[in-house]
Amino acid sequence: MRAFGGGEGADRPSTRASLGQGRVCPEYARRLLRLADRVAAVQKAEKPARVPTNGRQTLYLAGASQPDAQTRCSRTATRTRVKLPLRMGLLMWCVLAVGLVGAHCGRWQPKAPRHGFQGKSSSDSDPKYTEEEAAKFYDDYDAQAALFLTKETLALWAYDSNITDHNLQKKLAASAETAKYTKESWSKLIKFPWKDFSDPELKRKFKLSSVLGNAALSEEDYNKLQSIVGEMSAIYSKAKICSYQDKSKCDLSLEPELTELLMKSRDPEELRHIWIEWRRNSGEKVKEQYKEYVALSNKAAIMNNFDNAAALWLNNYESDEFRDQIGELWHQLKPLYQQLHAYVRRHLRIKYGDGVVKAKGPIPAHLLGNMWAQTWGNIADFMLPYPERQSTDVTPNMIKQGYTAERMFKLSEEFFTSLNLSAMPEMFWDKSILEKPNDGRELVCHASAWDFYDRKDFRIKQCTRINQEDLYTAHHEMGHVQYFLQYKHQPIVFRTGANDGFHEAIGDVMSLSVSTPKHLRTIGLLEEESTETDKKASYEATINYLFSTALDKIAFLPFAYELDLWRWDVFEGKTTPENYNCHFWKLAHEFQGIEPPVDRTEEDFDIASKYHIVADVPYIRYFISFVIQFQFHKGLCQAAGQLENNAPLHECDIYKSATAGNLLGSMLQLGASKPWPDAMEVVTGQRKMDASALREYFAPLEEWLRAENEKTGEFIGWDKTDKYCVQTRDELRKLVERE
């Protein structure tokens, strides 16, 4: 795997991992490693590499790349404190050993990674396991699985909407029942020679069902894993901090209080306080549980015949080259991100001063208007390219017009029905939670859409605030429900997205139309501009609109990438608990160009202040969705006739186009019954993920940013951070005292 993003890549394998791959075969690699380790035993362990940055010494525990076998052995031999003849002898041994390894391994091929259970061949299987019997078995399994999943999802909903110990125990019990049934069925399913089936649909059902997931664990381990995830999620959901303004007020939750403060406050000290305290009260508290979570997740993956949990997660994408494809997408997108980063950094420097934001440095993460610096739209107010032009933020008009949470979701529903797609069932409106309850209960406020697997019960849970961001979130979550409705006729195993990124993209595709100034005027949330016919004014308004959109859509991309790069490294053993936090900040610096507002240690666990980390939700799906939604948008715009005469992609609004809706519906109805390239081809005519449509959408802005950054002499990229990341707070104090 090549390193992504240039420089020190997160995907570079360690020496031990790489010895079994490429030019060194396993049996000789083991001998060479034993030699290197024997030599290394006579010297002290190497200290972490110190990297000079801006006059300070920054400690990166995970920073240095690993040497190859010969370099490692030779370096150890030359550094060993023994007499010169012995050192020379050891060095000669290293060169000879690697040469012998190369000679013996010339014809050796590396072992292929494991990809789950492949089923028996027809020649090995019992004659009673026929394809006809397999079809009957699967129909029975599907009907029973739906009942178990409905019961489990009801229990999970009860817990997430009212976090109590009683509801937790009911949730765990229901999950255990489902896991037990699934495991029993799976043990029968893999006896069928499904690889030899002639019916492609039945073959795909068995292929997808042959991956058991966490249910492969023993009952004790499964229950333990579920308990750990439940505990971590509860700590996250219940976390509260004290107010910066009033230290006696200690009831500020992430939703809505902290989110709104980050959106509105321009006091860097208050923002710093919120940033630190949220992490102290959430992520820092779960590090021990997370270690157990990693071990059990990997154990489950191995029991599914995968090398580790990263391989199990990536199996969803049905491609051995998937990680390379994601890396290529990021390289397509990185130049645009760097231009946006440079422009935003300049305006933050103007706002807060050179002492807070350095001209060539990474951006302090607490200044970007979001708890995780994943989207930057909340700081658009003081950096719009043309502030004299009308803002496309419709929040004031939503409040002025008396919008409610239900009205926001009704507006979203009307957009879907205008495309000849399905309305929400009556049960949706009866059972969804669209606002944060005021009865004092604790709940998971993170917005989510729910399929209860009975083909009639679908819900959304969202602590909706009356603002533009949550209006688009409403469309996003309803996009999930629309997908549920479209594929509800499919068997259970196909009732999911073509891949996880598809599911996340659908609602956002709608938002690309909803957010256009044209559409916002159509629904009365944006006033008509008298200067609409003025070409200069129109251009400036377009740049403002694209810039505001980019603060959410483009700023998000490296964050979505690095979150799962970190987890893949953890699952694969490249990142250990001793450098969890420092490795995360290394990735955040490399990909996002951000830094923490204060020095960090391994006693902190900042990545776990994000919901998806503690809730066991893979995140690369969001990176994928932010790319493919523009591919889908372009395909639907072409179907709607919106791109004729070279009309720009960013102006397209597919509202009321039944042609576009029917095309989208035909893809959604497939669920996972076809490989995702087949589904993508329905709407886009393409079979690969590609960032070209995204770059086309933002082309006017990218051209403008390049010219503006060149005009102001802005540095593109970022230097090293001057923040420390070390093992302990005591060590940090000593380092600071020495300065």
XYZ file of C-alpha atoms in Angstrom:
739
model
C 0.000 0.000 0.000
C 1.492 3.320 -0.977
C 1.428 6.278 1.348
C -1.394 8.719 0.717
C -1.225 12.489 0.807
C 2.542 12.660 0.349
C 5.171 12.600 3.068
C 4.695 10.162 5.908
C 1.695 8.044 4.926
C -0.598 6.383 7.417
C -0.711 3.237 5.353
C 2.994 2.478 5.287
C 3.425 -0.978 6.872
C 5.747 -1.530 9.803
C 8.945 -3.520 9.293
C 7.431 -6.653 10.764
C 4.419 -6.404 8.503
C 6.403 -5.682 5.357
C 8.847 -8.552 5.850
C 6.151 -11.025 4.904
C 5.321 -9.128 1.738
C 7.175 -8.518 -1.519
C 10.789 -9.647 -1.803
C 11.256 -11.450 1.554
C 9.425 -14.756 2.054
C 8.054 -15.729 5.480
C 10.399 -18.496 6.660
C 13.546 -16.544 5.822
C 12.004 -13.300 7.032
C 11.479 -14.883 10.427
C 15.138 -15.936 10.564
C 16.305 -12.458 9.615
C 14.038 -10.891 12.204
C 15.381 -13.198 14.888
C 18.884 -12.059 13.970
C 17.935 -8.382 14.022
C 16.137 -8.777 17.333
C 19.075 -10.683 18.835
C 21.442 -7.902 17.794
C 19.019 -5.263 19.044
C 18.876 -6.937 22.446
C 22.367 -5.672 23.271
C 21.443 -2.035 22.838
C 18.862 0.230 24.392
C 15.569 0.808 22.601
C 15.640 3.742 20.239
C 14.015 6.897 21.535
C 11.083 8.511 19.684
C 12.151 10.756 16.836
C 12.253 14.484 17.541
C 11.355 16.690 14.638
C 12.425 20.365 14.825
C 9.563 22.727 14.042
C 9.656 26.500 14.182
C 12.527 26.489 16.650
C 10.948 23.942 18.997
C 11.404 20.202 19.314
C 8.172 18.360 18.554
C 7.865 14.763 19.692
C 6.120 12.456 17.242
C 5.735 9.025 18.741
C 4.356 7.628 15.503
C 6.213 9.827 13.078
C 9.196 8.003 11.636
C 8.860 5.522 8.794
C 10.172 2.017 9.461
C 13.411 0.807 7.808
C 13.496 -2.304 5.671
C 15.002 -5.531 7.017
C 18.556 -4.987 5.767
C 18.682 -1.366 6.934
C 17.278 -2.322 10.318
C 19.776 -5.144 10.800
C 22.761 -3.168 9.500
C 21.914 -0.047 11.502
C 21.613 -2.106 14.667
C 24.939 -3.826 14.019
C 26.833 -0.569 13.473
C 25.324 1.066 16.575
C 25.958 -1.881 18.897
C 28.522 -1.007 21.573
C 30.901 -3.936 21.035
C 34.382 -4.100 19.616
C 34.857 -3.081 15.991
C 35.622 -6.593 14.601
C 32.395 -7.943 16.064
C 30.411 -4.987 14.702
C 31.878 -5.608 11.243
C 31.030 -9.281 11.557
C 27.416 -8.499 12.407
C 27.201 -6.066 9.504
C 28.570 -8.669 7.078
C 26.070 -11.185 8.471
C 23.217 -8.806 7.694
C 24.276 -8.310 4.087
C 24.781 -12.055 3.592
C 21.471 -12.950 5.250
C 19.441 -10.612 3.070
C 21.235 -11.908 -0.022
C 20.380 -15.485 0.886
C 16.781 -14.513 1.531
C 16.559 -12.942 -1.912
C 17.985 -16.057 -3.571
C 15.644 -18.454 -1.789
C 12.568 -16.299 -2.253
C 12.809 -15.493 -5.947
C 9.842 -17.641 -6.884
C 7.799 -17.087 -3.717
C 4.445 -15.339 -4.030
C 2.989 -13.455 -1.046
C 0.004 -14.987 0.670
C -3.271 -13.406 -0.427
C -5.316 -11.646 2.250
C -8.271 -13.540 3.638
C -11.730 -12.533 2.442
C -14.265 -14.372 4.569
C -15.674 -17.866 4.170
C -15.931 -19.050 0.578
C -18.309 -21.975 1.101
C -17.746 -25.579 0.136
C -17.264 -26.695 -3.446
C -19.977 -28.895 -4.936
C -17.590 -31.858 -5.000
C -16.947 -31.584 -1.239
C -20.483 -30.933 -0.033
C -23.182 -33.318 1.125
C -25.591 -34.234 -1.735
C -28.521 -32.914 0.309
C -27.121 -29.361 0.068
C -28.551 -28.698 -3.378
C -29.289 -25.330 -4.903
C -33.021 -26.041 -4.602
C -32.625 -26.769 -0.879
C -30.507 -23.636 -0.553
C -33.322 -21.476 -1.950
C -35.800 -22.952 0.547
C -33.343 -22.561 3.405
C -32.719 -18.934 2.537
C -36.414 -18.036 2.333
C -36.960 -19.453 5.831
C -33.855 -17.738 7.161
C -34.877 -14.385 5.679
C -38.350 -14.467 7.256
C -36.996 -15.353 10.701
C -34.108 -12.891 10.501
C -36.560 -10.048 9.880
C -38.406 -10.876 13.119
C -35.209 -10.927 15.160
C -33.961 -7.685 13.597
C -37.262 -5.909 14.256
C -37.123 -6.886 17.913
C -33.472 -5.860 18.214
C -34.008 -2.501 16.481
C -36.974 -1.674 18.715
C -34.786 -2.322 21.765
C -31.964 -0.232 20.319
C -34.374 2.630 19.584
C -35.718 2.476 23.140
C -32.192 2.777 24.528
C -30.942 5.486 22.157
C -34.027 7.595 22.842
C -33.903 7.052 26.621
C -30.506 6.064 28.010
C -31.152 4.012 31.155
C -29.557 0.871 32.585
C -32.874 -0.946 32.177
C -33.052 -0.096 28.471
C -29.384 -0.992 28.048
C -29.951 -4.485 29.424
C -32.956 -4.986 27.139
C -30.911 -3.813 24.166
C -28.033 -6.160 24.984
C -30.404 -9.095 25.459
C -32.119 -8.468 22.110
C -28.758 -8.137 20.343
C -27.583 -11.396 21.898
C -30.723 -13.209 20.700
C -30.230 -11.944 17.152
C -26.555 -12.877 17.206
C -27.340 -16.383 18.441
C -29.925 -16.987 15.711
C -27.688 -15.520 13.017
C -24.735 -17.643 14.104
C -26.797 -20.839 14.126
C -28.144 -20.072 10.646
C -24.696 -19.132 9.381
C -23.232 -22.476 10.479
C -25.792 -24.155 8.215
C -25.484 -21.633 5.400
C -21.752 -22.135 4.855
C -22.277 -25.873 4.272
C -23.910 -25.085 0.921
C -21.604 -24.973 -2.142
C -22.849 -21.482 -3.005
C -19.847 -20.638 -5.187
C -21.169 -23.202 -7.688
C -24.798 -21.997 -7.731
C -26.217 -21.196 -11.174
C -28.705 -18.590 -9.885
C -26.669 -15.353 -9.581
C -29.117 -13.767 -7.121
C -29.062 -16.769 -4.780
C -25.285 -16.922 -5.092
C -25.023 -13.262 -4.062
C -27.373 -13.778 -1.095
C -25.137 -16.547 0.199
C -21.953 -14.622 -0.516
C -23.079 -11.580 1.473
C -24.559 -13.711 4.253
C -21.360 -15.725 4.629
C -19.830 -12.786 6.509
C -21.183 -13.082 10.034
C -19.570 -10.012 11.574
C -19.380 -9.619 15.347
C -21.891 -12.420 15.863
C -19.068 -14.867 15.077
C -17.754 -14.252 18.595
C -18.594 -16.516 21.496
C -21.674 -15.481 23.437
C -19.490 -14.129 26.246
C -17.258 -12.098 23.919
C -20.184 -10.823 21.859
C -21.991 -9.580 24.955
C -18.792 -7.987 26.209
C -18.234 -6.153 22.917
C -21.812 -4.884 22.877
C -21.469 -3.723 26.484
C -18.240 -1.859 25.746
C -19.750 -0.022 22.763
C -22.822 0.768 24.869
C -20.693 2.144 27.712
C -18.568 4.297 25.408
C -21.646 5.646 23.603
C -23.336 6.452 26.916
C -20.285 8.371 28.162
C -20.292 10.356 24.924
C -24.031 11.050 24.957
C -24.123 12.077 28.624
C -20.973 14.234 28.543
C -21.424 17.789 29.825
C -19.029 20.629 30.515
C -19.013 23.844 32.543
C -19.622 27.209 30.954
C -16.634 29.452 30.267
C -18.685 32.482 31.249
C -20.230 30.933 34.384
C -18.094 28.216 35.999
C -21.003 27.183 38.251
C -23.131 26.241 35.229
C -21.990 22.705 34.364
C -24.841 21.310 32.282
C -23.751 22.193 28.736
C -24.369 19.272 26.345
C -22.958 18.858 22.862
C -26.463 19.316 21.441
C -27.563 22.030 21.358
C -25.488 24.219 23.713
C -21.878 23.516 22.703
C -22.690 23.239 19.015
C -24.346 26.667 19.096
C -21.506 28.238 21.094
C -18.953 26.980 18.582
C -21.143 28.385 15.841
C -21.502 31.855 17.342
C -18.608 32.604 19.689
C -15.635 34.522 18.325
C -13.710 34.545 21.622
C -10.668 32.287 21.091
C -10.321 31.640 24.840
C -13.932 30.497 25.147
C -13.534 28.291 22.078
C -10.335 26.845 23.532
C -12.121 26.081 26.807
C -14.972 24.280 25.007
C -12.549 22.287 22.863
C -10.469 21.090 25.827
C -13.344 20.368 28.196
C -15.408 18.385 25.700
C -12.471 16.063 25.077
C -11.717 15.772 28.796
C -15.304 14.739 29.508
C -15.801 12.396 26.538
C -12.869 10.801 24.702
C -10.414 10.789 27.602
C -12.791 8.636 29.656
C -13.019 5.697 27.229
C -9.432 4.805 26.321
C -9.330 1.606 28.401
C -12.648 0.393 26.968
C -11.422 1.221 23.473
C -8.415 -1.089 23.829
C -10.780 -3.963 24.649
C -13.058 -2.941 21.786
C -10.147 -3.183 19.316
C -9.095 -6.613 20.578
C -12.628 -8.019 20.368
C -13.289 -6.445 16.952
C -10.139 -8.053 15.583
C -11.071 -11.359 17.180
C -14.462 -11.209 15.429
C -12.780 -10.442 12.097
C -10.421 -13.399 12.415
C -13.373 -15.667 13.202
C -14.898 -14.423 9.924
C -11.656 -15.449 8.169
C -10.374 -11.884 7.749
C -6.949 -10.718 8.876
C -8.330 -7.960 11.108
C -11.319 -5.670 11.581
C -10.066 -3.223 8.942
C -10.257 -5.964 6.303
C -13.715 -6.943 7.532
C -14.974 -3.364 7.298
C -13.531 -2.878 3.819
C -15.131 -6.093 2.583
C -18.327 -4.101 2.082
C -16.755 -2.422 -0.949
C -16.009 -5.708 -2.773
C -12.641 -4.585 -4.128
C -9.057 -5.412 -3.143
C -7.995 -2.060 -4.631
C -10.480 0.011 -2.646
C -7.911 1.716 -0.424
C -5.828 2.654 -3.449
C -8.960 4.068 -5.102
C -9.672 6.220 -2.045
C -6.094 7.460 -2.053
C -6.390 8.412 -5.717
C -9.604 10.310 -5.014
C -7.891 12.279 -2.264
C -5.038 13.185 -4.624
C -7.647 14.494 -7.073
C -9.168 16.638 -4.341
C -6.134 17.789 -2.371
C -5.227 20.814 -4.573
C -8.704 22.316 -4.127
C -8.605 21.688 -0.376
C -5.207 23.366 -0.047
C -6.456 26.496 -1.817
C -9.483 26.670 0.486
C -7.296 26.049 3.553
C -4.916 28.873 2.621
C -7.751 31.365 2.108
C -9.475 30.429 5.386
C -6.195 30.594 7.343
C -5.573 34.120 6.062
C -8.959 35.337 7.256
C -8.571 33.618 10.620
C -5.212 35.381 10.954
C -6.862 38.701 10.162
C -9.564 37.942 12.737
C -7.438 36.605 15.607
C -3.915 37.860 14.882
C -0.551 36.321 14.005
C -0.055 35.221 17.597
C -2.986 32.809 17.300
C -2.845 31.793 13.621
C 0.527 31.557 11.892
C 0.939 32.598 8.261
C 2.403 29.254 7.171
C 1.244 26.981 9.944
C -1.619 24.569 10.447
C -4.925 26.070 11.577
C -5.777 25.807 15.306
C -8.666 23.333 15.393
C -10.826 25.251 17.886
C -11.303 28.253 15.581
C -13.164 26.514 12.747
C -16.724 26.619 14.095
C -17.150 22.889 14.670
C -16.210 20.586 17.549
C -14.039 18.421 15.284
C -13.075 21.006 12.624
C -14.836 18.750 10.130
C -16.945 21.492 8.543
C -16.217 25.214 8.532
C -19.498 26.736 7.392
C -20.168 28.376 10.754
C -17.313 30.853 10.274
C -18.355 32.021 6.803
C -19.749 35.277 8.190
C -16.351 37.015 8.479
C -14.648 35.602 5.390
C -17.137 35.655 2.509
C -15.362 36.621 -0.721
C -17.957 39.345 -1.410
C -19.560 40.299 1.914
C -21.648 43.045 0.331
C -23.601 40.458 -1.655
C -26.669 38.693 -0.309
C -25.889 35.788 2.018
C -27.396 32.414 1.160
C -27.708 31.526 4.860
C -31.473 31.247 5.266
C -31.454 30.710 9.049
C -32.778 34.221 9.829
C -35.633 33.768 7.362
C -36.476 30.330 8.767
C -36.778 31.827 12.240
C -38.691 34.850 10.926
C -41.168 32.591 9.106
C -41.772 30.455 12.197
C -40.242 27.219 10.947
C -40.588 24.191 13.221
C -38.760 20.868 13.118
C -41.807 19.174 11.608
C -42.123 21.844 8.938
C -38.477 21.302 7.967
C -39.088 17.578 7.501
C -42.342 18.200 5.618
C -40.389 20.454 3.254
C -37.886 17.660 2.751
C -40.654 15.139 2.076
C -42.199 17.454 -0.511
C -38.901 17.563 -2.403
C -38.814 13.755 -2.636
C -42.448 13.467 -3.714
C -41.887 16.143 -6.392
C -39.493 13.622 -7.978
C -42.175 10.916 -8.027
C -40.507 9.192 -5.061
C -42.295 7.924 -1.950
C -43.938 9.981 0.766
C -43.167 9.127 4.378
C -45.609 6.574 5.881
C -47.989 7.816 8.574
C -46.100 5.749 11.153
C -42.987 7.812 10.393
C -44.670 10.980 11.647
C -46.152 9.218 14.673
C -42.976 7.580 15.955
C -40.018 9.709 14.857
C -38.267 12.014 17.346
C -37.631 15.256 15.473
C -36.828 17.522 18.445
C -34.872 17.048 21.650
C -37.395 16.025 24.346
C -37.678 18.460 27.248
C -38.619 15.812 29.828
C -35.094 15.505 31.226
C -34.180 12.149 29.699
C -30.747 11.456 28.254
C -30.681 10.359 24.628
C -28.329 9.980 21.690
C -28.850 13.279 19.895
C -26.726 12.363 16.896
C -29.118 12.436 13.911
C -29.992 8.980 12.593
C -32.470 7.162 10.335
C -33.958 3.787 11.277
C -35.295 0.776 9.363
C -37.210 -1.634 11.619
C -37.184 -4.436 9.008
C -40.960 -4.964 8.952
C -41.474 -2.988 5.706
C -43.709 -0.418 7.435
C -41.862 1.173 10.375
C -39.231 3.777 9.452
C -38.129 6.640 11.700
C -35.703 9.507 12.195
C -34.239 10.646 15.499
C -32.791 14.163 15.381
C -32.474 16.950 17.947
C -33.374 19.491 15.284
C -32.441 23.155 15.609
C -34.058 25.784 13.421
C -31.228 26.656 11.083
C -29.994 26.028 7.563
C -27.534 23.302 8.587
C -30.259 21.204 10.191
C -32.546 21.787 7.213
C -29.951 20.067 5.043
C -29.464 17.379 7.709
C -33.213 16.723 7.544
C -32.867 16.069 3.805
C -29.848 13.844 4.476
C -31.667 11.680 7.027
C -34.816 11.505 4.911
C -32.594 10.334 2.059
C -31.771 7.291 4.171
C -35.476 6.649 4.761
C -36.215 7.051 1.047
C -33.602 4.374 0.361
C -35.284 2.114 2.979
C -38.648 2.606 1.286
C -37.335 1.927 -2.202
C -35.655 -1.385 -1.364
C -38.073 -2.662 1.292
C -39.242 -5.420 -1.112
C -35.765 -6.964 -1.156
C -34.638 -9.831 1.108
C -32.911 -8.756 4.326
C -29.357 -9.140 3.055
C -30.082 -6.784 0.124
C -31.847 -4.194 2.292
C -28.877 -1.883 2.498
C -27.028 0.490 0.206
C -25.057 -0.690 -2.811
C -22.195 0.278 -0.534
C -22.222 2.329 2.657
C -21.260 5.493 0.788
C -24.374 5.250 -1.389
C -26.629 5.386 1.649
C -24.938 8.540 2.922
C -25.009 10.231 -0.488
C -28.702 10.119 -1.373
C -30.033 12.817 0.947
C -27.034 15.003 0.196
C -27.816 14.770 -3.522
C -31.170 16.357 -2.725
C -29.442 19.065 -0.684
C -27.293 20.028 -3.676
C -30.511 21.117 -5.383
C -32.239 22.476 -2.275
C -29.271 24.709 -1.389
C -29.152 26.524 -4.739
C -30.230 30.178 -4.542
C -32.747 29.385 -7.278
C -34.476 26.730 -5.163
C -34.322 28.736 -1.942
C -36.124 31.546 -3.751
C -38.684 29.059 -5.094
C -39.604 27.957 -1.556
C -39.589 31.499 -0.193
C -36.502 31.324 2.001
C -34.407 33.739 -0.047
C -35.502 37.102 -1.371
C -35.203 38.016 -5.031
C -32.218 40.263 -5.767
C -32.789 43.329 -7.867
C -29.261 42.965 -9.269
C -29.923 39.486 -10.623
C -29.368 40.666 -14.214
C -26.035 42.325 -13.364
C -23.318 39.913 -14.539
C -20.754 41.120 -12.005
C -23.195 40.864 -9.119
C -24.349 37.459 -10.310
C -20.759 36.191 -10.495
C -19.962 37.484 -7.012
C -23.102 35.878 -5.593
C -22.096 32.586 -7.233
C -18.620 32.703 -5.681
C -20.156 33.394 -2.265
C -22.531 30.461 -2.665
C -19.836 28.041 -3.814
C -17.509 29.219 -1.055
C -20.149 28.624 1.616
C -20.820 25.178 0.162
C -17.104 24.356 0.022
C -16.688 25.188 3.715
C -18.853 22.148 4.372
C -18.276 19.873 1.387
C -14.544 20.353 0.731
C -13.352 21.007 4.282
C -14.931 17.722 5.341
C -13.017 15.446 2.964
C -9.649 15.033 4.723
C -11.367 14.618 8.089
C -13.535 11.803 6.733
C -10.455 10.168 5.231
C -8.148 10.392 8.243
C -10.665 9.046 10.774
C -10.699 5.599 9.213
C -7.028 5.736 8.223
C -6.426 5.928 11.973
C -8.772 3.034 12.713
C -7.328 0.852 9.961
C -3.873 1.463 11.431
C -5.153 0.550 14.899
C -6.885 -2.637 13.756
C -3.820 -3.677 11.749
C -1.528 -3.168 14.729
C 0.478 -0.352 13.135
C -0.797 2.040 15.796
C -0.826 0.838 19.398
C -2.454 2.263 22.549
C 0.898 3.879 23.379
C 0.529 6.256 20.432
C -3.234 6.411 19.775
C -3.460 10.152 20.329
C -0.187 11.296 18.802
C -0.813 9.257 15.663
C -4.244 10.834 15.302
C -2.735 14.325 15.478
C -0.059 13.308 13.003
C -2.817 12.382 10.527
C -4.845 15.521 11.313
C -1.761 17.623 10.611
C -0.893 15.736 7.436
C -4.344 15.687 5.854
C -6.361 18.547 7.372
C -3.530 20.940 8.113
C -4.836 21.579 11.629
C -3.294 21.460 15.096
C -4.686 21.226 18.634
C -4.997 24.534 20.510
C -2.818 23.106 23.310
C -0.105 20.471 23.659
C -1.423 16.916 23.863
C -0.400 13.651 25.510
C -1.306 9.991 25.360
C -3.383 10.541 28.487
C -5.754 12.359 26.128
C -7.811 10.405 23.591
C -9.100 13.101 21.281
C -10.355 10.994 18.395
C -12.848 9.326 20.753
C -14.599 12.656 21.257
C -16.316 11.828 17.947
C -19.539 9.781 18.033
C -18.668 7.349 15.256
C -15.476 6.241 17.001
C -17.165 5.193 20.236
C -20.312 3.898 18.508
C -18.446 1.477 16.209
C -19.556 3.197 12.987
C -17.119 3.123 10.020
C -16.507 6.602 8.605
C -14.970 6.194 5.154
C -18.561 5.948 3.882
C -18.844 9.723 4.344
C -15.738 10.422 2.293
C -17.163 8.242 -0.464
C -20.565 9.883 -0.240
C -19.102 13.388 -0.553
C -17.485 12.345 -3.836
C -20.172 10.199 -5.442
C -23.020 12.565 -4.566
C -21.628 14.931 -7.213
C -21.495 12.076 -9.729
C -25.132 11.262 -8.928
C -26.075 14.938 -9.046
C -24.584 15.326 -12.520
C -26.320 12.180 -13.802
C -29.693 13.319 -12.443
C -29.202 16.862 -13.753
C -28.549 15.467 -17.220
C -31.714 13.360 -16.971
C -33.665 16.447 -15.891
C -32.367 18.432 -18.881
C -30.681 20.934 -16.578
C -27.238 20.859 -18.216
C -28.222 21.755 -21.766
C -26.376 24.588 -23.518
C -23.424 24.187 -21.125
C -25.439 25.226 -18.090
C -23.194 25.055 -14.988
C -23.567 22.065 -12.687
C -23.726 24.208 -9.546
C -26.934 25.893 -10.736
C -28.861 22.657 -11.325
C -32.049 22.043 -9.330
C -33.831 18.746 -10.094
C -36.949 19.772 -8.125
C -40.142 18.449 -9.773
C -38.284 16.316 -12.336
C -40.054 12.944 -12.410
C -37.533 11.765 -15.012
C -34.655 12.336 -12.601
C -36.644 10.829 -9.734
C -37.529 7.700 -11.684
C -33.876 7.219 -12.613
C -32.808 7.610 -8.995
C -35.565 5.278 -7.824
C -34.431 2.553 -10.209
C -31.006 2.626 -8.561
C -32.334 2.771 -4.999
C -34.632 -0.206 -5.563
C -31.613 -2.422 -6.242
C -30.387 -2.101 -2.663
C -27.335 -4.356 -2.435
C -28.674 -6.933 -4.911
C -25.998 -5.905 -7.425
C -22.347 -4.903 -6.913
C -22.094 -1.152 -6.384
C -20.513 -0.420 -9.818
C -23.696 -1.822 -11.421
C -25.853 0.457 -9.273
C -23.685 3.500 -9.951
C -23.901 2.900 -13.689
C -27.709 3.214 -13.594
C -27.541 6.919 -12.701
C -24.101 8.023 -13.861
C -23.157 5.756 -16.761
C -19.874 5.239 -14.859
C -18.568 2.256 -12.921
C -15.870 4.000 -10.890
C -15.813 6.615 -8.172
C -14.435 9.809 -9.656
C -13.951 13.335 -8.311
C -14.281 15.038 -11.704
C -17.924 16.033 -11.152
C -17.025 17.555 -7.787
C -14.156 19.528 -9.319
C -16.485 20.655 -12.124
C -19.070 21.840 -9.580
C -16.508 23.963 -7.722
C -14.473 25.022 -10.783
C -15.438 28.740 -10.644
C -14.520 28.884 -6.950
C -11.234 27.026 -7.421
C -10.198 29.450 -10.161
C -11.139 32.393 -7.928
C -9.277 30.979 -4.892
C -6.092 30.431 -6.896
C -6.153 34.009 -8.162
C -6.971 35.459 -4.729
C -4.293 33.456 -2.901
C -1.726 34.413 -5.517
C -2.720 38.071 -5.229
C -2.302 38.080 -1.439
C 0.854 35.944 -1.547
C -0.682 33.268 0.619
C 1.433 30.193 1.383
C -0.199 27.033 -0.017
C 0.161 24.123 2.369
C 1.402 24.230 5.964
C 4.584 23.868 7.965
C 5.076 21.574 10.936
C 3.124 22.260 14.103
C 4.916 23.580 17.174
C 2.627 21.642 19.510
C 3.956 18.752 21.553
C 2.417 15.302 21.691
C 4.085 13.114 24.327
C 3.295 10.158 26.569
C 2.319 11.793 29.865
C 1.381 15.162 31.296
C 4.355 14.973 33.657
C 6.642 14.559 30.660
C 4.917 17.486 28.971
C 5.425 19.724 32.011
C 9.143 18.927 32.072
C 9.503 19.688 28.362
C 7.744 23.031 28.729
C 9.809 23.939 31.806
C 13.036 23.329 29.878
C 12.112 25.845 27.173
